[in-house]
XYZ file of C-alpha atoms in Angstrom:
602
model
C 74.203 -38.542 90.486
C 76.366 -41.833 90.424
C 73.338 -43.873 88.146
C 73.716 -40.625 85.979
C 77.269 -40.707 85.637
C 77.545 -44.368 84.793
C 74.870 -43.801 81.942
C 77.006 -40.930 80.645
C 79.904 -43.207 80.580
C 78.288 -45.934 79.256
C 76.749 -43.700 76.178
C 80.106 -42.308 75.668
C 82.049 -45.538 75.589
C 79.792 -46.696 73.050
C 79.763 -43.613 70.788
C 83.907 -43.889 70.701
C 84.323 -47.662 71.093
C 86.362 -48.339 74.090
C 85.563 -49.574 77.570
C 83.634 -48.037 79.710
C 86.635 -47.863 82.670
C 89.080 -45.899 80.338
C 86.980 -42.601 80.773
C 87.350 -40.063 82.672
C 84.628 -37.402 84.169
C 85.366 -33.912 85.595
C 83.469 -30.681 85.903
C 80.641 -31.966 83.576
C 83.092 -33.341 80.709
C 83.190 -36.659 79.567
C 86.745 -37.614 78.499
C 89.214 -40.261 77.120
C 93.014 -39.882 77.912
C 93.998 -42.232 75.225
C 92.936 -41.023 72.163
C 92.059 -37.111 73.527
C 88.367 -37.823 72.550
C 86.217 -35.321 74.721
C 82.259 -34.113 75.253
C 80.103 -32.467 77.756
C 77.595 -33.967 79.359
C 74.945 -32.258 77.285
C 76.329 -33.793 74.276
C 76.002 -37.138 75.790
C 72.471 -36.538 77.631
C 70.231 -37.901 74.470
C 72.401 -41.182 74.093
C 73.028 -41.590 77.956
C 68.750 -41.902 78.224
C 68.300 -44.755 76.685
C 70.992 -46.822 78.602
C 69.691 -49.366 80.793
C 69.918 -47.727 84.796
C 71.726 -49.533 86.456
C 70.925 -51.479 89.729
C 73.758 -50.804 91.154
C 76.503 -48.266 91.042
C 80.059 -47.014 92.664
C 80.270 -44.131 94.860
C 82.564 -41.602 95.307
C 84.692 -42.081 98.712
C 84.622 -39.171 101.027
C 87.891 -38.119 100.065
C 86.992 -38.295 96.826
C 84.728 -35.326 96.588
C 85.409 -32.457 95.172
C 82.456 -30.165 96.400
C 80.463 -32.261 99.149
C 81.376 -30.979 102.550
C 82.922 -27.410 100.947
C 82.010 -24.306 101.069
C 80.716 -23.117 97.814
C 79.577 -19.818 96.917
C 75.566 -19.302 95.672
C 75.355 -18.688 91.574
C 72.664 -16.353 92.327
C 73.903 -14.094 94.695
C 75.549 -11.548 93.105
C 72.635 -11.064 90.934
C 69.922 -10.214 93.964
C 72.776 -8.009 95.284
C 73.342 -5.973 92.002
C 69.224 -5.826 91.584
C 70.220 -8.180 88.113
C 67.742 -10.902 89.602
C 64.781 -10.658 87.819
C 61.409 -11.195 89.744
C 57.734 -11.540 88.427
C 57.698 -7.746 89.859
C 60.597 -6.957 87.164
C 58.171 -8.270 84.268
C 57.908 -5.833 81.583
C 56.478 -7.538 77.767
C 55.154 -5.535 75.121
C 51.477 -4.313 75.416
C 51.273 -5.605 78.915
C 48.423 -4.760 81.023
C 48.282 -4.858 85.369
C 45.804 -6.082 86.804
C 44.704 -5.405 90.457
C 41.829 -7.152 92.428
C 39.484 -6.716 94.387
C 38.803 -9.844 96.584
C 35.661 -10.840 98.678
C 35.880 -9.553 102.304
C 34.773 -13.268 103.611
C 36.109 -16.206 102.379
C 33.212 -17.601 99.879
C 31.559 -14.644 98.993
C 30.833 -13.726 95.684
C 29.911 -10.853 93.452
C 26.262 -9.818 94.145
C 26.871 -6.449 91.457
C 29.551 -3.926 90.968
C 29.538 0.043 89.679
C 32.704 0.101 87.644
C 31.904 3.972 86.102
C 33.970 5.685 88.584
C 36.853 3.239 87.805
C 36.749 2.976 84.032
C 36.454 7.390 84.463
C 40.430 7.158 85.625
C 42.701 7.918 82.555
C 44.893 4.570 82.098
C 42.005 2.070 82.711
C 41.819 -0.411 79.889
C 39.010 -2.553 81.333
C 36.683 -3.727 84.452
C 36.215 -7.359 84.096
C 34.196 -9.375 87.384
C 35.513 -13.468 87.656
C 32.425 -14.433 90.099
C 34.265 -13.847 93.335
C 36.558 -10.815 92.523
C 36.303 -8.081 90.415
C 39.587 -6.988 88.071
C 40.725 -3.615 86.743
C 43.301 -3.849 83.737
C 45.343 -0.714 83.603
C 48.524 0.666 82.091
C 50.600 0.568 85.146
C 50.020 -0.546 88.993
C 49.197 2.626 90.444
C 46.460 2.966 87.668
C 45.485 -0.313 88.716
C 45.023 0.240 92.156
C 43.259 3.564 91.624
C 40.777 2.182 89.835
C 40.442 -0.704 92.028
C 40.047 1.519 95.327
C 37.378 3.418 93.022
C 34.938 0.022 92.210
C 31.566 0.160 94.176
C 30.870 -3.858 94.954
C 27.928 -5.145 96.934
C 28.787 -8.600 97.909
C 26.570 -11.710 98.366
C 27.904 -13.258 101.493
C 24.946 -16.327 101.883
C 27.337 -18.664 101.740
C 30.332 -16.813 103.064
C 32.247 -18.109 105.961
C 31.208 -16.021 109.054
C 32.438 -17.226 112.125
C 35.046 -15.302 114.220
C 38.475 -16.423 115.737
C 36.855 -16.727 119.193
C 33.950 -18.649 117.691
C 36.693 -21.144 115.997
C 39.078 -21.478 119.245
C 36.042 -22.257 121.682
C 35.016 -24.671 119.380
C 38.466 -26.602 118.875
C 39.193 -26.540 122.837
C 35.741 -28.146 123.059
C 36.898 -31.041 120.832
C 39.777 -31.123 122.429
C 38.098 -32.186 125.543
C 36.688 -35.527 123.575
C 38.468 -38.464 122.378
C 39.057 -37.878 118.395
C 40.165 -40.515 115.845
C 43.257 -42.432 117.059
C 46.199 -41.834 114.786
C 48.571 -43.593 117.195
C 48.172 -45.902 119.843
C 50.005 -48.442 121.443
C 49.868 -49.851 125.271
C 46.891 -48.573 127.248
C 47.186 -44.855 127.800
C 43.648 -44.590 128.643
C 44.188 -46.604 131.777
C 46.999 -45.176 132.911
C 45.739 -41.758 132.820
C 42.568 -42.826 134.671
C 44.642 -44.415 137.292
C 45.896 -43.136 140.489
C 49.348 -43.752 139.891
C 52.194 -40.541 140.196
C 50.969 -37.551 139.277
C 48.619 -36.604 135.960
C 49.307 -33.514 134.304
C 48.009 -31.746 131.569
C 48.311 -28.589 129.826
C 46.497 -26.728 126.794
C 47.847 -25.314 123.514
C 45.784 -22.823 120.846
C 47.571 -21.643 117.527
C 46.609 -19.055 115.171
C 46.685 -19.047 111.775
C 49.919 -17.410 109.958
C 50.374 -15.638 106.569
C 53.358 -16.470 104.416
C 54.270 -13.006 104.569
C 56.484 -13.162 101.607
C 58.269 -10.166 101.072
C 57.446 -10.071 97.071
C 53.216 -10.332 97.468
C 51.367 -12.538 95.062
C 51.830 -12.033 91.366
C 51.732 -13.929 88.424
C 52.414 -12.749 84.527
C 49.836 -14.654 82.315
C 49.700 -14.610 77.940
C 47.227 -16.535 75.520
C 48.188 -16.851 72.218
C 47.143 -19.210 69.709
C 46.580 -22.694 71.377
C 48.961 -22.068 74.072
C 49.469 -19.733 77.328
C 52.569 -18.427 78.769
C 53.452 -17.756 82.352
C 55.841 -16.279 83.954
C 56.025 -16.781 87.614
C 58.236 -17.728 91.016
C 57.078 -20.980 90.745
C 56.819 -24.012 93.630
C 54.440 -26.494 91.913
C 54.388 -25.725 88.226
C 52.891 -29.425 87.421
C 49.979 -28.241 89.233
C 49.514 -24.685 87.883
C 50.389 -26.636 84.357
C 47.610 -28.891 84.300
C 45.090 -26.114 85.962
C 45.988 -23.974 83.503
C 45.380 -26.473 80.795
C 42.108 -27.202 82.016
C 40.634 -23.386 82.206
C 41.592 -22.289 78.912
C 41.120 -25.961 77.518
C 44.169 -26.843 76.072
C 47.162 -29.590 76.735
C 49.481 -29.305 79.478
C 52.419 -29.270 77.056
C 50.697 -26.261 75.525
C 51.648 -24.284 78.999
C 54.960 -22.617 79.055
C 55.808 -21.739 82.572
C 59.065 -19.743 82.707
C 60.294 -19.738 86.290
C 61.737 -16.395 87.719
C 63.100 -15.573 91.616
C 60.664 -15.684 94.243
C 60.715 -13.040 96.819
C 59.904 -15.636 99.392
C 57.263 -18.357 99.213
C 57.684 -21.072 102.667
C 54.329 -23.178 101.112
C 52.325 -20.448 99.374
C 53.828 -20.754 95.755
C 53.066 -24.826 96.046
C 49.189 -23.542 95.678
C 47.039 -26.990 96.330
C 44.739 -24.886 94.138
C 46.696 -22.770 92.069
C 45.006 -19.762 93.487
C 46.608 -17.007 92.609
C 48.222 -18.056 89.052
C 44.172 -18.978 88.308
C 42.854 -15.733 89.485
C 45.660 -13.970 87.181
C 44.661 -16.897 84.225
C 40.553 -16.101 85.091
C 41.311 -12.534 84.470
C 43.172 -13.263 81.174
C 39.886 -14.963 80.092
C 37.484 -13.079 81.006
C 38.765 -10.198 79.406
C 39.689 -11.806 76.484
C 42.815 -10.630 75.653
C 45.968 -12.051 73.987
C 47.788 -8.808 76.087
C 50.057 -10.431 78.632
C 48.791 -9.500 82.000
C 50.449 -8.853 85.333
C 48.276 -9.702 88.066
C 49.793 -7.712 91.253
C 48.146 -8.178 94.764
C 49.128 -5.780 97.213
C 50.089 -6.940 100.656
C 46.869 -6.360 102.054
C 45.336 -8.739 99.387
C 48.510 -11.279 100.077
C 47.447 -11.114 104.044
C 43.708 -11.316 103.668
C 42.978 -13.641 100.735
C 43.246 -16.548 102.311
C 46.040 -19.763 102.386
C 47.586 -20.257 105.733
C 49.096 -22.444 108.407
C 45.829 -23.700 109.772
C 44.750 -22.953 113.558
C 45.092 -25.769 115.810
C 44.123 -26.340 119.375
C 46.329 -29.165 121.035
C 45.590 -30.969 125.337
C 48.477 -33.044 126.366
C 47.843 -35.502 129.181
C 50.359 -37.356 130.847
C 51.160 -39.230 134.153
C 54.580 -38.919 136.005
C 55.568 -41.750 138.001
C 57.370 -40.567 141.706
C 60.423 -40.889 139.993
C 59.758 -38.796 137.151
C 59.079 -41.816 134.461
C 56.687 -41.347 131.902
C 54.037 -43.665 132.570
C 51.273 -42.245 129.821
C 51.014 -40.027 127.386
C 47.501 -38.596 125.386
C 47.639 -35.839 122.729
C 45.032 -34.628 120.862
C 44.771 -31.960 117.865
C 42.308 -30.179 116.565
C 42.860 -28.426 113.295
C 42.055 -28.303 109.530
C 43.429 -30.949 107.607
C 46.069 -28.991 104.716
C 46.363 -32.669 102.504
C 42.331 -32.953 101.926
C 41.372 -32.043 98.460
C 44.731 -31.701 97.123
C 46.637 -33.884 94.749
C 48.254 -35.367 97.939
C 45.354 -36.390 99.666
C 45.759 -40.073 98.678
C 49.764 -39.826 100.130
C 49.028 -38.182 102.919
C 45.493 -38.904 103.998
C 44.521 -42.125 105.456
C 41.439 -43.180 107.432
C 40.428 -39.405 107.800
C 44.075 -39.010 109.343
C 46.453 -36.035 107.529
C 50.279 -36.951 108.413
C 50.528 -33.300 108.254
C 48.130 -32.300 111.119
C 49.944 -34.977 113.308
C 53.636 -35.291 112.324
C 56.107 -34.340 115.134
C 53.787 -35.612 117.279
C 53.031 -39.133 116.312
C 56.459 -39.631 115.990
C 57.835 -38.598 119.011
C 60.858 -40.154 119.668
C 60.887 -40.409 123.752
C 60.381 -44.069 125.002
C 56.750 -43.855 126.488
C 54.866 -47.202 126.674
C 51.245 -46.209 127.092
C 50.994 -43.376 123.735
C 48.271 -42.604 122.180
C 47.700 -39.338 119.864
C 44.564 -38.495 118.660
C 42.737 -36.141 115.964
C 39.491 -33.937 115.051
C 39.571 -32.407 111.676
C 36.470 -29.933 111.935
C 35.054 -29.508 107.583
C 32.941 -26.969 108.546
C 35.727 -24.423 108.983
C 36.156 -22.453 105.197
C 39.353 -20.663 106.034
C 41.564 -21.342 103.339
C 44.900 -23.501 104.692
C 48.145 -24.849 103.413
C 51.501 -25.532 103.909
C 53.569 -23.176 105.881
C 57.255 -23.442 106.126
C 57.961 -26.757 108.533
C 53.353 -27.500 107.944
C 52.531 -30.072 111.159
C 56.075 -29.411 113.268
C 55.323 -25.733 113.255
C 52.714 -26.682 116.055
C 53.583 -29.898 117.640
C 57.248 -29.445 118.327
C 55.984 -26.446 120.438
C 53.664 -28.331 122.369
C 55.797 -31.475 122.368
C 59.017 -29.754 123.843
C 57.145 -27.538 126.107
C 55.086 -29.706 127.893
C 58.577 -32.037 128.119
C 59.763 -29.524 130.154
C 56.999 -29.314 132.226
C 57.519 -32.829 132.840
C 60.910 -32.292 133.745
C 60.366 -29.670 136.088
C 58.129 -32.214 137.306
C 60.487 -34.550 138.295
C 63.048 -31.886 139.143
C 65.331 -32.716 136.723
C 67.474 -31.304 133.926
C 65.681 -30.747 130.778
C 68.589 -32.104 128.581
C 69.037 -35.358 131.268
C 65.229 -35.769 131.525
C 65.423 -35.927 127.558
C 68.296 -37.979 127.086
C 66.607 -40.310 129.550
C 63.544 -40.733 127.699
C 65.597 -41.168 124.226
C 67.979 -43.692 125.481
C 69.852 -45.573 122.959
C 66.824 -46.461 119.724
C 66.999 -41.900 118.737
C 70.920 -41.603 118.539
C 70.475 -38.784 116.263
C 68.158 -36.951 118.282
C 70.347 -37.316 121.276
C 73.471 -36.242 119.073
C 72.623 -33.057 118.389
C 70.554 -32.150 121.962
C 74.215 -32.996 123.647
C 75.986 -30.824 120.978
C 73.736 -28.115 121.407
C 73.547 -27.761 124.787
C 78.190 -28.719 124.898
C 78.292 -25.447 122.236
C 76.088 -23.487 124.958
C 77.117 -24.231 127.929
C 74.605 -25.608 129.202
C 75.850 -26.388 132.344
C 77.073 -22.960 132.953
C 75.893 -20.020 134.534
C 74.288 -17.426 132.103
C 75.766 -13.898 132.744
C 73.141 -11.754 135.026
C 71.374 -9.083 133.126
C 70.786 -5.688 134.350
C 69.168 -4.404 137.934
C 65.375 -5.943 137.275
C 66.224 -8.365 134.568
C 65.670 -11.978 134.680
C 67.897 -14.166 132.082
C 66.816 -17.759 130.999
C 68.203 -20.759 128.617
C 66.182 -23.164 127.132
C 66.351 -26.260 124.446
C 63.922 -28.244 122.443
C 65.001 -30.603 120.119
C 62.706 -31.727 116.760
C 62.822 -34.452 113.749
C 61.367 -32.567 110.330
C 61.989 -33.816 106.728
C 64.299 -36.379 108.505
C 66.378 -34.020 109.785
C 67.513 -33.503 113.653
C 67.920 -30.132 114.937
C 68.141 -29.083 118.799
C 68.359 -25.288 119.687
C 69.254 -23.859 123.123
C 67.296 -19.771 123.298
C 68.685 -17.387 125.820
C 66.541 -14.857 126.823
C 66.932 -11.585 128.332
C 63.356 -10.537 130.304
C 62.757 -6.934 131.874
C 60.064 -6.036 134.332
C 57.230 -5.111 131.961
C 57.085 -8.578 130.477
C 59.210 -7.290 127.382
C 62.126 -9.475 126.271
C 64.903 -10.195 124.009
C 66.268 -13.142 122.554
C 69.654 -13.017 122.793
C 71.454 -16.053 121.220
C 70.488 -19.117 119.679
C 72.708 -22.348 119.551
C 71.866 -24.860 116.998
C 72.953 -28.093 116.303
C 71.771 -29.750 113.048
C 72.327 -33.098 111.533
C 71.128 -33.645 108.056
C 72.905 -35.950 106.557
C 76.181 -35.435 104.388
C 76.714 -31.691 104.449
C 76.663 -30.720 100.851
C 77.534 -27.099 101.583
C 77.802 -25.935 104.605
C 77.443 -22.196 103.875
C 73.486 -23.461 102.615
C 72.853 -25.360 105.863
C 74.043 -22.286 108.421
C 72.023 -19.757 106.207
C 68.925 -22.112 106.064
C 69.086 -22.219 110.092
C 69.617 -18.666 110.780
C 66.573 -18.008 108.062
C 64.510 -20.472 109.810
C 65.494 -18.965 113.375
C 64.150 -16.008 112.434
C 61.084 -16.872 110.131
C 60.014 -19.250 113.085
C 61.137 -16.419 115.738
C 58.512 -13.679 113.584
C 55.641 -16.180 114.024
C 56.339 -16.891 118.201
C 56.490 -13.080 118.587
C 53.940 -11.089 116.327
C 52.828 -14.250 113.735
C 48.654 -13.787 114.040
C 46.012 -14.089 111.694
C 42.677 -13.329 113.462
C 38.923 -13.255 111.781
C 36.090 -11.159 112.879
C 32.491 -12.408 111.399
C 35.122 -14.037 108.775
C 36.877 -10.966 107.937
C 40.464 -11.353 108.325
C 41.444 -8.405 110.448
C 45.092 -7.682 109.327
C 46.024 -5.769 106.368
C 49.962 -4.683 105.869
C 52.900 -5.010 108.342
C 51.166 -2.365 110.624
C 48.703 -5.265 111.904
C 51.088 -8.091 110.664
C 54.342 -6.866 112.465
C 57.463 -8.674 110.793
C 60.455 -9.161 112.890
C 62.880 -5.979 113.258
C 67.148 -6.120 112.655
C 67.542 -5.178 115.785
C 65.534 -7.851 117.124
C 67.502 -11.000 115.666
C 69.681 -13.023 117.732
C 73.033 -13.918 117.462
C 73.029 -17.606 115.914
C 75.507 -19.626 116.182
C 75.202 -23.149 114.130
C 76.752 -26.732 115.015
C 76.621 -29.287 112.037
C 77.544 -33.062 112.784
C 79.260 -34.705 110.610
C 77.594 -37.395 109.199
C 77.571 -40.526 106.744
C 74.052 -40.781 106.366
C 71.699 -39.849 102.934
C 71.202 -35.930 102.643
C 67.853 -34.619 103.772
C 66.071 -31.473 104.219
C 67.438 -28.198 105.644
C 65.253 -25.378 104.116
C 62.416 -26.160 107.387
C 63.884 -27.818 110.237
C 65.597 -24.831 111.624
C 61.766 -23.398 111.781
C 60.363 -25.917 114.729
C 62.440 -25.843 117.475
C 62.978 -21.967 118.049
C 59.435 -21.253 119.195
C 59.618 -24.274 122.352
C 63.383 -23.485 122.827
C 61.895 -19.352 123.668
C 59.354 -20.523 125.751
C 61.099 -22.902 127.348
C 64.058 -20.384 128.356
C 61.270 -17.766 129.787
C 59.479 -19.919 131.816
C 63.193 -20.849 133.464
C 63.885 -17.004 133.791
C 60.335 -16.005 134.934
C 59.012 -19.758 136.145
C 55.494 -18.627 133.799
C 54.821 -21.576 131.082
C 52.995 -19.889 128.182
C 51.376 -22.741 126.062
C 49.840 -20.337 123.314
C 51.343 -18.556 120.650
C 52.351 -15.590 119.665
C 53.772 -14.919 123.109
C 52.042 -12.120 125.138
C 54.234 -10.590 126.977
C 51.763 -9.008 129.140
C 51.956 -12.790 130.895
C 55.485 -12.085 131.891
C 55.321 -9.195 133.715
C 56.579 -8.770 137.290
């Protein structure tokens, strides 16, 4: 913003002939007190690109700022609360078509033949058209659509459809995970250690599902060709991407693309398509029926659960040996999961030696001082589920192991999870260790929780995570009745991300992420049988209720240091801070997510 500003200035003190330092710049207008000369920004924009950038610019001084560190109120919320903001849902162009899908039950099936009669029979159907592994109908309206969708007879070649079931997968990764995998980190001799006699060894076992986005708005994408160009309109979260794939199918340049971006009902990862699914499915259908009609393609949320993209399964084993006094003497982790990065324009920033940062992060960074560390990494190919980011990707996963099995340790050597921590920190993570002490001061940690009712058992716990080089630590209190049925109660946060822009963004990006994160540890579950994926709507794929949302409280530290991310690292710490506070009201460690509750049970 500074480099920007100087350029501005400098393009303007040409244009009028006086020095750059007689200029003034306020709410995006370039001015000069002396002779009253004035312009905006935008006026200035053409000239100010072709200055030289400078190396080396002034900054503002804290108490210089005018918005940094305020409270500032969102441009776009009136609009979603007066039903203004206009989604790809709200798309309405003349002569516009909907299309609805029917997608292959098993991930790489394809079209073996399809009866259409009974569809194109319904009054409002415009036209069948089949795109090799779905089949389209193109109607009037949605509900058209979907009729004649629901009315298509398909027989399906599934010979080189993915078939195996979520038992078949998880047997398979906790296999691997009993055999050494490629080293992504190792330093000391962990190997040793473990094999040793020394303290105590103990080890503990993690399996993940896969999740659905679960957007609230479902995939859809609005998609026109006319003359040498295409239009698109679309919530949008990698529109280089979609740009160039676009260019590619219908064989024209990328400039020729117009993407017009609207609101996204949600999106956490699955509107960053690695492959451009969905916005190619809606651009195949365009194609194939060759129309210049702009068409809607609308999936409903069965199609949005069960057509694949997802945070990928993983299967974690943590090893570790406790000295008498409760040091940390080794530590061996090893993941098994689908690698997100491979095939995607990122593989050759994220992907090195067969190693995806994204399948590893949280955990071969972990910030506690243990000499003998080694993580290490199987990324089955064989497995054809679909995967890709997911709100937080790699921390969604390994801060719950992590932070769990830390507690274990501490438990261990019987003492206090936020000592124990603290200990292992010491003085190289100051920022992790700032905002584990602030979170635990804001929740009274040292305390006393308030007893619950005759039968119920009340627990706190805290986990505390680096994502997008951010540090956030959360304290969960729990409230746990006989059956095994519980409630979390409150959450305490304490985030440090840098200079707090706005602080009204950062406390609405935790509580989001507090309960997008607290969804997945509860209900979150994407299961296949014979590689059918077995849930449909929010019947099988239960979202979390009003009524279940916890109080949240949020603790920002002030800070000096760059900005960074906020819209994910509230997500990784909730699901270890839950666990972590039921096993100290019940004394039950569950390593696997969602929590069953049926495991807490009196």
């Amino acid at each position: 913003g500074a480099t920007a500003r100087a350029m501005l200035v400098q393009a303007a003190a040409q244009a009028w002939g006086v020095p750059a330092d007689s200029i003034k710049t306020a709410k995006g207008v370039l001015t000069h007190p002396a002779s009253g000369r004035k312009a905006g920004y935008g006026e200035m924009a053409q000239a100010a690109s072709q200055q030289a950038v400078p190396t080396e610019v002034k900054l503002k001084s804290p108490e210089q700022f005018n918005l940094i560190g305020k409270q500032a109120p969102r441009r776009d919320s009136a609009e979603k609360v007066n039903g203004k903001a206009r989604f790809t849902q709200d798309v309405q162009l003349p002569g516009m078509l909907v299309a609805v899908v029917a997608h292959a039950p098993q991930f790489g099936a394809t079209v073996k033949s399809v009866d259409d009669s009974a569809a194109r029979a319904i009054k409002g159907v415009v036209q069948v058209v089949n795109i090799g592994d779905a089949v389209a109908v193109l109607a009037s309206d949605t509900w058209t659509a979907r009729k004649g969708r629901d009315a298509l007879r398909i027989e399906w070649d599934d010979s080189k459809a993915f078939k195996l079931s979520t038992a078949d997968i998880t047997q398979r990764y906790r296999e691997l995970g009993n055999k050494p995998g490629k080293a992504a980190v190792a330093r000391g001799d962990a190997e040793q250690v473990l094999a040793s006699d020394k303290g105590t060894l103990l080890s503990a076992t993690f399996d993940y599902p896969y999740l659905a986005h679960a957007a609230m708005e479902p995939m859809d994408c609005v998609v026109q060709r006319s003359g040498n160009g295409c239009e698109v309109w679309n919530g949008e979260q990698l529109h280089t991407g979609d740009q160039y794939a676009l260019a590619g199918l219908f064989g024209i340049k990328p400039e020729d693309v117009r993407i017009n971006t609207l609101y996204a009902g949600g999106s956490f990862g699955r509107r960053a398509s690695k492959t451009s699914d969905y916005v190619m499915e809606a651009a195949r259908i365009v194609k194939a029926a060759n129309t210049t009609a702009p068409v809607k393609m609308v999936w409903m949320r069965e199609d949005d659960t069960r057509a694949g993209y997802y945070r990928p399964q993983f299967h974690h084993r943590i090893d570790a040996r406790v000295s008498d006094t409760g040091d940390v003497l080794a530590w061996r982790h090893r993941l098994v999961g689908q690698s997100i990065a491979t095939g995607s324009a990122f593989e050759g920033m994220l992907v090195k030696d067969g190693i995806d940062a994204l399948s590893i992060e949280g955990a071969s960074n972990l910030p506690y001082a243990i000499d003998n560390f080694k993580v290490e990494l199987h990324t089955p190919t064989d497995i054809k589920v679909p995967v890709l980011w997911w709100r937080a990707v790699g921390s969604t996963h390994t801060a719950h192991s992590t932070e769990v099995f830390m507690d274990m340790l501490a438990r261990k050597a019987k003492a206090d999870p936020v000592a124990f921590r603290l200990k292992l920190l010491g003085d190289k993570h100051p920022r992790h260790a700032a905002v584990l002490k602030l979170a635990a001061e804001q929740a009274g940690w040292n305390k006393p929780l308030k007893a619950g009712k005759k039968g119920e058992r009340r627990g706190r716990g805290i986990s505390v995570h680096e994502s997008f080089r951010s540090y956030v630590a959360q304290v969960a209190e729990v409230t746990v009745k006989p059956d095994g049925s519980f409630k979390v109660d409150r959450v305490v946060c304490a985030v440090d991300c840098g200079v707090a822009i706005n602080p009204d963004i950062i406390r609405a990006q935790i509580e989001g992420g507090v309960g997008f994160a607290l969804q997945a540890a509860l209900y979150g579950e994407i299961t296949l049988k014979y590689g059918v994926v077995e849930q449909g709507n929010f019947d099988s794929y239960q979202m979390l209720r009003i009524n279940e949302m916890p109080v949240v409280e949020t603790h920002i530290v002030r800070s000096a240091e760059p900005p960074t991310g906020i819209g994910e690292p509230g997500v990784p710490p909730l699901a270890p801070a839950v666990v972590n506070a039921l096993a100290n009201a019940t004394g039950k460690v569950l390593t696997n997510l969602p929590v069953r509750t049926t495991e807490l049970k009196v």
